[in-house]
């Protein structure tokens, strides 16, 4: 029996990488090397117990990335803009990994990408954490590295943080201040990404050179509100906030995220049918919310 091919998963203790590691281990078709900055943390030790080889690497350190990729057939590569809020850092991290993948002869580089919004809109919109990933996608294509890019939609998990509903002073309904008007917004749980990446890695002939827009549900903010009201038993409504008002909220990145929502209103390409083919168990918003009701108990 031939030895199983090795897949290296970066960001292995984060939301995306953690989902990919667990799905690969459950599938058992590949050997798994999980890359994290601190293998001694509980999350890293847990992956080791599950059967992954856990190694240390900083995405900005070329030598550490090269060591992590030794002997690999393929990898899943994801960067985290929120660690540094720097487009230049994120692009550089991606280019380091792409150059090494080419040098080492990796056969399948699965990248967590997004659109270059600034380029697509002729400079009208600037979404740094999209634009950086879009530049790395272009670099992958230009350098001839065998790749598949998977583009996530809005995470359902954002409803616990970034999209967290606001209670009204009057004690009425909770407001969802997500400024996309009446345009349906694609979403998916980050926890459902792993099986998708496994499917892509197991069918390279079908997915090499492809960019795959992911989504498991497409709802207006009013429809998201209605699902939340139904599942959580509390009143929710669309706050009807505009992107212009959102941009002036004053928190770091408000203007950039307002442009992200403007881009969502342009209906970027996300394919629910293909997403469900790649992961038949992918959950709708209502299914995910029903399984995570307790996380909203503090509302």
Short mmCIF file of C-alpha atoms in Angstrom, two decimals:
data_model
loop_
_atom_site.label_atom_id
_atom_site.label_comp_id
_atom_site.label_asym_id
_atom_site.label_seq_id
_atom_site.Cartn_x
_atom_site.Cartn_y
_atom_site.Cartn_z
CA UNK A 1 0.00 0.00 0.00
CA UNK A 2 1.39 3.41 -1.01
CA UNK A 3 2.22 5.85 1.75
CA UNK A 4 -0.40 8.52 2.30
CA UNK A 5 0.43 11.92 0.85
CA UNK A 6 1.25 14.70 3.30
CA UNK A 7 -0.92 17.81 3.55
CA UNK A 8 0.42 20.78 5.51
CA UNK A 9 -2.25 22.97 7.12
CA UNK A 10 -1.33 26.51 8.10
CA UNK A 11 -3.28 28.44 10.74
CA UNK A 12 -4.09 25.06 12.23
CA UNK A 13 -5.43 26.38 15.53
CA UNK A 14 -7.61 29.04 13.89
CA UNK A 15 -11.16 28.72 12.63
CA UNK A 16 -10.40 27.78 9.03
CA UNK A 17 -7.22 25.78 9.60
CA UNK A 18 -8.66 23.95 12.58
CA UNK A 19 -11.67 22.86 10.55
CA UNK A 20 -9.40 21.63 7.75
CA UNK A 21 -7.12 19.67 10.10
CA UNK A 22 -10.04 17.92 11.77
CA UNK A 23 -11.70 17.06 8.47
CA UNK A 24 -8.47 15.65 7.05
CA UNK A 25 -7.87 13.54 10.14
CA UNK A 26 -11.43 12.24 10.07
CA UNK A 27 -11.19 11.38 6.38
CA UNK A 28 -7.79 9.69 6.89
CA UNK A 29 -6.77 9.80 3.21
CA UNK A 30 -3.76 12.00 3.93
CA UNK A 31 -1.07 12.46 6.52
CA UNK A 32 -1.54 15.80 8.28
CA UNK A 33 1.05 18.30 9.46
CA UNK A 34 -0.54 21.13 11.43
CA UNK A 35 1.34 24.44 11.54
CA UNK A 36 0.90 26.91 14.38
CA UNK A 37 3.00 29.56 16.07
CA UNK A 38 2.76 27.82 19.43
CA UNK A 39 2.40 24.01 19.36
CA UNK A 40 2.45 23.93 23.18
CA UNK A 41 -0.85 25.78 23.51
CA UNK A 42 -3.87 23.59 24.39
CA UNK A 43 -5.27 23.88 20.84
CA UNK A 44 -2.01 22.60 19.37
CA UNK A 45 -1.76 19.78 21.89
CA UNK A 46 -5.33 18.77 21.07
CA UNK A 47 -4.48 18.45 17.36
CA UNK A 48 -1.51 16.29 18.29
CA UNK A 49 -3.77 14.02 20.33
CA UNK A 50 -6.11 13.74 17.34
CA UNK A 51 -3.24 12.45 15.20
CA UNK A 52 -1.68 15.45 13.48
CA UNK A 53 2.02 16.19 13.44
CA UNK A 54 2.11 19.66 14.98
CA UNK A 55 5.00 21.98 14.08
CA UNK A 56 5.92 25.58 14.82
CA UNK A 57 6.18 28.23 12.12
CA UNK A 58 5.66 31.97 11.81
CA UNK A 59 4.17 32.93 8.43
CA UNK A 60 6.66 35.78 8.07
CA UNK A 61 9.70 33.50 8.56
CA UNK A 62 10.73 31.93 5.26
CA UNK A 63 12.98 29.30 6.86
CA UNK A 64 10.23 28.10 9.18
CA UNK A 65 7.70 27.87 6.34
CA UNK A 66 10.20 25.97 4.19
CA UNK A 67 10.81 23.47 6.99
CA UNK A 68 7.06 23.01 7.49
CA UNK A 69 6.53 22.27 3.78
CA UNK A 70 9.29 19.67 3.44
CA UNK A 71 8.00 16.43 1.93
CA UNK A 72 4.49 17.78 1.33
CA UNK A 73 2.20 16.84 -1.53
CA UNK A 74 -0.01 19.83 -0.86
CA UNK A 75 -1.08 22.43 1.64
CA UNK A 76 -3.93 24.56 2.89
CA UNK A 77 -2.74 28.12 3.34
CA UNK A 78 -4.63 30.86 5.20
CA UNK A 79 -3.47 34.19 6.58
CA UNK A 80 -5.02 36.32 9.33
CA UNK A 81 -5.22 40.03 8.50
CA UNK A 82 -6.60 40.79 11.96
CA UNK A 83 -3.28 39.83 13.56
CA UNK A 84 -1.51 42.87 12.09
CA UNK A 85 -4.02 44.90 9.98
CA UNK A 86 -1.41 45.17 7.22
CA UNK A 87 -2.12 44.43 3.58
CA UNK A 88 1.61 44.43 2.83
CA UNK A 89 2.33 41.84 5.53
CA UNK A 90 -0.46 39.57 4.30
CA UNK A 91 0.70 39.79 0.67
CA UNK A 92 4.30 39.11 1.69
CA UNK A 93 3.29 36.06 3.75
CA UNK A 94 1.37 34.69 0.79
CA UNK A 95 4.20 35.29 -1.67
CA UNK A 96 6.72 33.58 0.61
CA UNK A 97 4.52 30.48 0.74
CA UNK A 98 3.86 30.50 -3.02
CA UNK A 99 7.56 30.83 -3.85
CA UNK A 100 8.42 27.95 -1.53
CA UNK A 101 5.60 25.79 -2.89
CA UNK A 102 7.02 26.27 -6.39
CA UNK A 103 10.58 25.63 -5.23
CA UNK A 104 9.62 22.45 -3.39
CA UNK A 105 7.32 21.16 -6.13
CA UNK A 106 4.01 21.03 -4.25
CA UNK A 107 1.27 19.45 -6.34
CA UNK A 108 -1.76 21.21 -4.82
CA UNK A 109 -1.79 24.56 -3.02
CA UNK A 110 -5.28 25.19 -1.60
CA UNK A 111 -5.51 28.87 -0.75
CA UNK A 112 -8.09 30.70 1.33
CA UNK A 113 -8.49 33.60 -1.06
CA UNK A 114 -10.82 36.50 -1.76
CA UNK A 115 -11.40 39.04 -4.52
CA UNK A 116 -9.10 41.99 -5.21
CA UNK A 117 -11.94 44.45 -4.63
CA UNK A 118 -9.86 47.55 -5.32
CA UNK A 119 -8.85 46.19 -8.73
CA UNK A 120 -12.34 44.94 -9.59
CA UNK A 121 -13.93 48.31 -8.80
CA UNK A 122 -11.28 50.44 -10.50
CA UNK A 123 -10.16 51.86 -7.18
CA UNK A 124 -13.65 52.87 -6.00
CA UNK A 125 -13.63 50.44 -3.07
CA UNK A 126 -10.74 49.48 -0.82
CA UNK A 127 -11.07 46.35 1.33
CA UNK A 128 -7.54 45.60 2.45
CA UNK A 129 -8.18 42.09 3.82
CA UNK A 130 -9.82 41.14 0.50
CA UNK A 131 -7.38 42.99 -1.77
CA UNK A 132 -4.32 41.35 -0.21
CA UNK A 133 -5.70 37.86 -0.75
CA UNK A 134 -6.70 38.79 -4.29
CA UNK A 135 -3.12 39.83 -5.00
CA UNK A 136 -1.83 36.49 -3.72
CA UNK A 137 -4.36 34.65 -5.92
CA UNK A 138 -2.94 36.54 -8.91
CA UNK A 139 0.61 35.67 -7.82
CA UNK A 140 -0.35 31.99 -7.61
CA UNK A 141 -1.67 32.05 -11.18
CA UNK A 142 1.28 34.01 -12.54
CA UNK A 143 3.82 31.64 -10.97
CA UNK A 144 2.29 28.43 -12.25
CA UNK A 145 1.82 26.81 -8.84
CA UNK A 146 -0.93 24.14 -9.00
CA UNK A 147 -3.64 25.74 -6.89
CA UNK A 148 -7.28 25.95 -5.93
CA UNK A 149 -8.61 29.07 -4.25
CA UNK A 150 -11.59 28.77 -1.92
CA UNK A 151 -13.35 32.05 -1.16
CA UNK A 152 -15.38 32.16 2.02
CA UNK A 153 -18.52 34.28 2.35
CA UNK A 154 -19.45 36.07 5.58
CA UNK A 155 -18.98 33.70 8.52
CA UNK A 156 -22.09 32.79 10.50
CA UNK A 157 -19.78 33.04 13.52
CA UNK A 158 -19.58 36.79 12.88
CA UNK A 159 -23.08 37.08 14.36
CA UNK A 160 -21.40 36.42 17.71
CA UNK A 161 -18.80 39.16 17.25
CA UNK A 162 -18.54 41.53 14.31
CA UNK A 163 -22.26 41.30 13.38
CA UNK A 164 -23.48 41.00 16.99
CA UNK A 165 -27.03 42.36 17.32
CA UNK A 166 -27.57 45.62 19.22
CA UNK A 167 -30.36 45.92 21.76
CA UNK A 168 -32.62 48.92 21.34
CA UNK A 169 -32.76 51.48 24.15
CA UNK A 170 -36.53 51.07 24.25
CA UNK A 171 -36.14 47.40 25.07
CA UNK A 172 -37.70 46.38 21.76
CA UNK A 173 -36.20 44.27 19.02
CA UNK A 174 -32.51 43.60 18.60
CA UNK A 175 -31.07 45.35 15.54
CA UNK A 176 -28.73 43.82 12.98
CA UNK A 177 -26.62 46.71 11.72
CA UNK A 178 -25.32 45.06 8.57
CA UNK A 179 -25.44 47.68 5.80
CA UNK A 180 -26.26 45.72 2.65
CA UNK A 181 -29.77 47.07 2.09
CA UNK A 182 -32.15 44.46 0.73
CA UNK A 183 -29.42 42.58 -1.15
CA UNK A 184 -29.11 38.93 -0.01
CA UNK A 185 -25.80 38.23 1.76
CA UNK A 186 -24.01 34.90 1.40
CA UNK A 187 -22.91 33.14 4.56
CA UNK A 188 -21.45 29.89 5.86
CA UNK A 189 -20.04 28.50 9.08
CA UNK A 190 -16.25 28.50 9.08
CA UNK A 191 -16.47 25.12 10.81
CA UNK A 192 -17.94 23.63 7.60
CA UNK A 193 -14.93 24.55 5.45
CA UNK A 194 -12.82 21.49 6.31
CA UNK A 195 -14.76 18.83 4.38
CA UNK A 196 -14.82 21.15 1.35
CA UNK A 197 -11.03 21.36 1.32
CA UNK A 198 -10.79 17.57 1.71
CA UNK A 199 -13.08 17.11 -1.31
CA UNK A 200 -10.94 19.52 -3.36
CA UNK A 201 -7.70 17.75 -2.40
CA UNK A 202 -9.14 14.34 -3.30
CA UNK A 203 -10.26 15.47 -6.77
CA UNK A 204 -7.40 17.58 -8.16
CA UNK A 205 -8.38 16.99 -11.78
CA UNK A 206 -11.71 18.68 -11.09
CA UNK A 207 -10.48 21.64 -9.08
CA UNK A 208 -6.86 22.53 -9.95
CA UNK A 209 -6.69 26.05 -11.37
CA UNK A 210 -10.20 26.85 -10.13
CA UNK A 211 -11.48 29.60 -7.86
CA UNK A 212 -14.47 28.43 -5.83
CA UNK A 213 -16.87 30.89 -4.19
CA UNK A 214 -18.44 29.24 -1.17
CA UNK A 215 -21.85 29.76 0.44
CA UNK A 216 -24.38 27.65 2.29
CA UNK A 217 -27.13 30.27 2.57
CA UNK A 218 -28.12 33.54 0.93
CA UNK A 219 -30.50 35.72 2.94
CA UNK A 220 -31.43 39.36 3.25
CA UNK A 221 -30.70 40.94 6.62
CA UNK A 222 -34.44 40.90 7.31
CA UNK A 223 -34.47 37.15 6.60
CA UNK A 224 -31.46 36.61 8.90
CA UNK A 225 -33.42 38.57 11.52
CA UNK A 226 -36.49 36.39 11.06
CA UNK A 227 -34.44 33.21 11.47
CA UNK A 228 -32.88 34.59 14.65
CA UNK A 229 -36.30 35.54 16.02
CA UNK A 230 -37.63 32.06 15.29
CA UNK A 231 -34.69 30.12 16.74
CA UNK A 232 -33.75 32.34 19.68
CA UNK A 233 -37.25 33.34 20.71
CA UNK A 234 -36.45 37.06 20.83
CA UNK A 235 -37.36 39.84 18.39
CA UNK A 236 -34.71 40.79 15.82
CA UNK A 237 -34.94 43.20 12.90
CA UNK A 238 -32.85 44.73 10.15
CA UNK A 239 -31.38 47.96 11.55
CA UNK A 240 -31.50 49.49 8.04
CA UNK A 241 -28.12 51.13 8.52
CA UNK A 242 -26.45 52.57 5.42
CA UNK A 243 -22.84 51.94 4.49
CA UNK A 244 -22.24 55.69 4.77
CA UNK A 245 -23.38 55.74 8.40
CA UNK A 246 -21.48 52.54 9.15
CA UNK A 247 -18.25 54.05 7.79
CA UNK A 248 -18.53 56.85 10.39
CA UNK A 249 -18.99 54.59 13.44
CA UNK A 250 -15.43 55.39 14.45
CA UNK A 251 -13.98 51.99 15.29
CA UNK A 252 -10.69 50.91 13.64
CA UNK A 253 -11.46 49.62 10.15
CA UNK A 254 -15.01 51.02 9.97
CA UNK A 255 -14.47 52.61 6.56
CA UNK A 256 -12.85 49.47 5.18
CA UNK A 257 -15.66 47.25 6.43
CA UNK A 258 -18.22 49.66 4.99
CA UNK A 259 -16.54 49.12 1.61
CA UNK A 260 -16.68 45.36 2.23
CA UNK A 261 -20.45 45.61 2.66
CA UNK A 262 -20.66 47.73 -0.48
CA UNK A 263 -18.84 44.91 -2.26
CA UNK A 264 -21.30 42.37 -0.83
CA UNK A 265 -24.05 44.46 -2.42
CA UNK A 266 -22.35 43.80 -5.78
CA UNK A 267 -23.19 40.11 -5.28
CA UNK A 268 -19.75 38.46 -5.55
CA UNK A 269 -19.79 34.99 -7.06
CA UNK A 270 -20.63 32.38 -4.42
CA UNK A 271 -21.98 28.95 -5.44
CA UNK A 272 -24.37 27.25 -3.01
CA UNK A 273 -24.89 24.20 -5.25
CA UNK A 274 -21.15 23.52 -5.59
CA UNK A 275 -20.59 24.17 -1.89
CA UNK A 276 -23.19 21.51 -1.03
CA UNK A 277 -21.64 19.10 -3.50
CA UNK A 278 -18.24 19.54 -1.85
CA UNK A 279 -19.71 19.23 1.66
CA UNK A 280 -23.17 17.60 1.68
CA UNK A 281 -23.40 18.23 5.45
CA UNK A 282 -22.84 21.99 5.16
CA UNK A 283 -25.35 23.81 7.36
CA UNK A 284 -27.84 26.54 6.55
CA UNK A 285 -27.97 29.58 8.83
CA UNK A 286 -30.99 28.18 10.65
CA UNK A 287 -29.28 24.81 11.19
CA UNK A 288 -26.09 26.46 12.45
CA UNK A 289 -28.00 28.83 14.72
CA UNK A 290 -30.09 26.00 16.18
CA UNK A 291 -26.90 24.13 17.07
CA UNK A 292 -25.31 27.23 18.63
CA UNK A 293 -28.22 28.81 20.50
CA UNK A 294 -26.37 28.72 23.81
CA UNK A 295 -23.69 31.05 22.44
CA UNK A 296 -26.34 33.78 22.16
CA UNK A 297 -27.60 33.37 25.73
CA UNK A 298 -26.04 36.66 26.84
CA UNK A 299 -28.22 38.76 24.50
#
